XYZ file of C-alpha atoms in Angstrom:
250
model
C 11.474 -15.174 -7.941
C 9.222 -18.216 -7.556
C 7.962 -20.360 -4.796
C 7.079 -23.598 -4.293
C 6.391 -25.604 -1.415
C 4.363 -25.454 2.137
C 5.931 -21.833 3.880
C 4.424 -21.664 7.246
C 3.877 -24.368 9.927
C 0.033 -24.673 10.984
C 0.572 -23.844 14.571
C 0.817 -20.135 13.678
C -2.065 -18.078 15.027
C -3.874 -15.185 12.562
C -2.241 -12.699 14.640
C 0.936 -13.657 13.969
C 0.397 -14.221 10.248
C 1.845 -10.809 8.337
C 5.146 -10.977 10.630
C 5.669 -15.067 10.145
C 4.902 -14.584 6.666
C 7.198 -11.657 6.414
C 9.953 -14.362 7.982
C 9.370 -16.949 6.467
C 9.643 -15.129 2.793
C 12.690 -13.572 3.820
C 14.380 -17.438 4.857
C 13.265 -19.286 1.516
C 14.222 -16.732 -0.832
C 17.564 -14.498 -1.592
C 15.274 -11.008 -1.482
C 11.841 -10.914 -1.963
C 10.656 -9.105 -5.079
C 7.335 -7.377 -5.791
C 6.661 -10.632 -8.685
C 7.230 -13.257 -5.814
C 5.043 -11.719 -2.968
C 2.449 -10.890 -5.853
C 2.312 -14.633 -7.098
C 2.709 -16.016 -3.678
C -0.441 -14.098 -2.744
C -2.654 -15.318 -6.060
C -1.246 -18.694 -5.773
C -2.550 -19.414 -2.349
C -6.152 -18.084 -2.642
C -8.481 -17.913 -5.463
C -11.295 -16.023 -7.099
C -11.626 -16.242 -11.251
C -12.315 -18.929 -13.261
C -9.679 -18.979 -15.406
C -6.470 -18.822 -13.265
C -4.070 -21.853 -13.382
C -4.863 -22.996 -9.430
C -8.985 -22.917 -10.310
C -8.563 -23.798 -14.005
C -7.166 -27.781 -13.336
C -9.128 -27.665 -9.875
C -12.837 -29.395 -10.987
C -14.480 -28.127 -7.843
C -13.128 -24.944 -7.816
C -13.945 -24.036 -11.077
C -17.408 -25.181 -10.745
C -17.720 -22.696 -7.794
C -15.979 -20.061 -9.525
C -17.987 -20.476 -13.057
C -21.263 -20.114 -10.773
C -19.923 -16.552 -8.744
C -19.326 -15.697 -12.475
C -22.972 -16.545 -13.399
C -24.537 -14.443 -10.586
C -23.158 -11.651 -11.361
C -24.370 -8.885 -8.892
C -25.592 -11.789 -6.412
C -22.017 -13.172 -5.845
C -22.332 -12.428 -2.364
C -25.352 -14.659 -1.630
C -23.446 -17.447 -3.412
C -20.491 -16.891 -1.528
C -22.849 -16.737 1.686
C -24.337 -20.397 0.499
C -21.179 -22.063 -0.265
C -19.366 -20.888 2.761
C -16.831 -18.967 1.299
C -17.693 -15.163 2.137
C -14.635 -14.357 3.987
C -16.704 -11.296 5.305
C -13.314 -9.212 6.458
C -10.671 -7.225 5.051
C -8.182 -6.889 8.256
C -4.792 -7.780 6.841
C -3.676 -10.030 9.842
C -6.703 -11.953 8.890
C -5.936 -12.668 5.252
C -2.813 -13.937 5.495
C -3.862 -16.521 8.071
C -6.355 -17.427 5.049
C -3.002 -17.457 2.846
C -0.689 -19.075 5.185
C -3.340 -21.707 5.170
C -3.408 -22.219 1.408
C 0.135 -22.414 1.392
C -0.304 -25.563 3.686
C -2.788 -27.541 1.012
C -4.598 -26.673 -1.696
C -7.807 -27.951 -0.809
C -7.522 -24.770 1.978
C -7.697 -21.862 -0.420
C -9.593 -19.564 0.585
C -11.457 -17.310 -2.047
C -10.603 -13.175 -2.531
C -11.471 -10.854 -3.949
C -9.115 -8.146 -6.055
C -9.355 -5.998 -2.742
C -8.328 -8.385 -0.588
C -5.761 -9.711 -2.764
C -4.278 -6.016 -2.799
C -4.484 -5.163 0.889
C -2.313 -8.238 1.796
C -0.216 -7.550 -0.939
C 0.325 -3.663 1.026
C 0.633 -4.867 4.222
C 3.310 -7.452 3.911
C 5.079 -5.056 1.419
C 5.076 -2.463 4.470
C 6.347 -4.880 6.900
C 9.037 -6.105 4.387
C 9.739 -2.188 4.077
C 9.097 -2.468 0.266
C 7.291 0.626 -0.589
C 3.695 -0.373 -2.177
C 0.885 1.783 -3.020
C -2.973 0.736 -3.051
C -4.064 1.291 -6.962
C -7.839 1.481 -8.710
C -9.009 1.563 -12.303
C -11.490 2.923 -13.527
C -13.801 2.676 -16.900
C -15.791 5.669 -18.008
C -17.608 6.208 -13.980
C -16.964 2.829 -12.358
C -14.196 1.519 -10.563
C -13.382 -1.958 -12.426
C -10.306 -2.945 -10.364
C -7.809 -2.902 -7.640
C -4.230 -3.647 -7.900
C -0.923 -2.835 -6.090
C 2.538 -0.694 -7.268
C 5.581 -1.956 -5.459
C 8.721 -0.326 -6.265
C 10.905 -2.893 -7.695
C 14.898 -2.656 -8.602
C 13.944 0.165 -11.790
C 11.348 1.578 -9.816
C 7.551 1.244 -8.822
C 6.131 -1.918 -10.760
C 2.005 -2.402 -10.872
C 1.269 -6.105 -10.530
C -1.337 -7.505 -10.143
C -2.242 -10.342 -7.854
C -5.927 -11.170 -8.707
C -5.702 -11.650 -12.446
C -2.119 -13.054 -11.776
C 0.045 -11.019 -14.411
C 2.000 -7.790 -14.893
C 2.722 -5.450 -18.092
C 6.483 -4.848 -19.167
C 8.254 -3.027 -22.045
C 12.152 -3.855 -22.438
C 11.533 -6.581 -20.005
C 10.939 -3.895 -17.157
C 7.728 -3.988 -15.056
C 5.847 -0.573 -16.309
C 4.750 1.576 -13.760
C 0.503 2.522 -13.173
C 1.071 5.839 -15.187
C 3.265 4.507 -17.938
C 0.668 1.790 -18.908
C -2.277 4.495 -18.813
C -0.423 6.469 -21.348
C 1.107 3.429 -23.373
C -2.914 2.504 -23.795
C -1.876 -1.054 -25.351
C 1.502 -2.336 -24.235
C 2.674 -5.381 -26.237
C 4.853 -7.071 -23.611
C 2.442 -9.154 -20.538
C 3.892 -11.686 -17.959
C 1.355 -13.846 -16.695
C 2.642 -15.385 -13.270
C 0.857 -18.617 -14.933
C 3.445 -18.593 -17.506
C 0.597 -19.402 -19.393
C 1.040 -17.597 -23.225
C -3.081 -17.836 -23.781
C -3.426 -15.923 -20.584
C -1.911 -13.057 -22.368
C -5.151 -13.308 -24.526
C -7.253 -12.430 -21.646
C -5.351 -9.336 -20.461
C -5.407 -8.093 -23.920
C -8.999 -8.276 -23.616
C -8.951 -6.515 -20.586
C -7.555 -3.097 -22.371
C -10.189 -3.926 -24.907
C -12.684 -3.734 -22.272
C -11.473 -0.162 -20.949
C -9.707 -1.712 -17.954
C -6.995 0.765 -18.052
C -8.652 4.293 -19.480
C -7.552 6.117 -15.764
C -6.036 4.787 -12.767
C -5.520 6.367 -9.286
C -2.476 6.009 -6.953
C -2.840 6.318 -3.337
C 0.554 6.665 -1.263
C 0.533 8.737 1.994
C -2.979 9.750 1.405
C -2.341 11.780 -1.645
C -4.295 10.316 -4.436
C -3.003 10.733 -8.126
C -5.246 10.335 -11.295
C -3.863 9.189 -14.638
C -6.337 9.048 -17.132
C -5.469 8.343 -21.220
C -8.052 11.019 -22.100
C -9.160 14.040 -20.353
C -12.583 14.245 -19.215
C -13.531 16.629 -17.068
C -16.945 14.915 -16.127
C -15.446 11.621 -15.238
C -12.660 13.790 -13.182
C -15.497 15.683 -11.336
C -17.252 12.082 -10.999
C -13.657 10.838 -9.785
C -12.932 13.737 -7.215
C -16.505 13.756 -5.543
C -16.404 9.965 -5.013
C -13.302 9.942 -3.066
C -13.191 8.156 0.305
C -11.170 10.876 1.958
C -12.312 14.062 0.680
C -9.705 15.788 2.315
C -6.688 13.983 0.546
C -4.865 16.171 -1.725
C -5.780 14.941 -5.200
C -3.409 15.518 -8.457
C -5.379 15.233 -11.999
C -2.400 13.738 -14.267
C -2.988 14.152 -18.012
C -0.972 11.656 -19.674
């Protein structure tokens, strides 16, 4: 499930970039699986501090470490150092990931949006069925992340932080790690075991108290406790109003 090695040949235009990388997945591995399109897309860009490309990269970390540091004036930094990507058109990320697949040194940095929207759109062409999903702490969205469905059905990954959550060694699903509240089993793509440190802190941190699945413009909540202010909060900040939205109590 694993890749290695420089994918797409530099000649390739942004244009063509979700339908050669869609190709060129398909020729280097057996099937493509929701873990390997997941890593492949965290391994060729970069955002936090501590993931294995930035971690034992000097100048990236040094970047990263200062994004960290400006908190809610990221974007200025980013606009300093040259590294505000400024779009989220999927065609356009993946020329930014084909790129990074070429060298190292042409990462390009994303954010957990970003990350997820090429995840979706090279899922779609690869007719894997993927769904867009958000957390949420108390009345703040805290992350984005992707479900693919996988051989024993949909599988949340995510390709910012780098890891997934299993139980039985079986990718859990959005819904069952809401209601699970602290599973014991993580993969981090890293392979790293301290990694697994960090994602613990993430539940500590309330990463993982609701989360909403899109698919087909339905929207469904899971949330580990039900609060009806946070789901009024949830339902009046939707960007479609006129999805049909499902409140799941788990």
């Amino acid at each position: 499930e694993m890749m290695s090695g420089s994918m797409i040949h530099p000649g390739y235009c942004a244009a063509d970039a979700i339908q050669i990388g869609a190709a060129r997945l398909q020729q280097q591995l057996p099937r493509v699986t929701p873990l390997a399109l997941c890593k492949f897309v965290h391994d060729n860009s970069w955002h936090n501090y501590w993931e294995g490309g930035v971690r034992h990269d000097p100048h990236l970390r040094a970047k990263s470490l200062r994004l960290f540091a400006a908190n809610g004036s990221y974007k200025k930094v980013l606009q300093e150092t040259g590294d505000d990507i400024n779009t989220t058109d999927p065609n356009q990320l993946w020329g930014m990931l084909i790129e990074g697949s070429l060298s190292k040194s042409r990462r390009r940095y994303m954010e957990c949006g970003h990350r997820a929207i090429a995840v979706t759109a090279l899922a779609n062409r690869l007719n894997i069925s993927s769904q867009h999903v958000t957390l949420y702490s108390r009345d703040r969205v805290t992350h984005h992340l992707v479900e693919l469905v996988g051989d024993y059905g949909p599988e949340l990954h995510d390709p910012d932080y780098g890891f997934c959550i299993r139980q039985d060694g079986k990718t859990m699903a959005a819904r069952d790690i809401v209601r699970a509240r602290r599973p014991a089993e993580y993969f981090a793509y890293s392979g790293n075991k301290q990694d697994h440190d960090f994602i613990d802190r993430l539940f500590d941190l309330g990463f993982f108290t609701a989360a909403s699945v899109r698919c087909r413009g339905v929207d469904v909540l899971y949330v580990a406790d039900r609060d009806a202010d946070f789901i009024k909060w949830w339902r009046s900040n939707q960007a479609d109003p006129s999805a049909h939205q499902t409140v799941v109590h788990e």
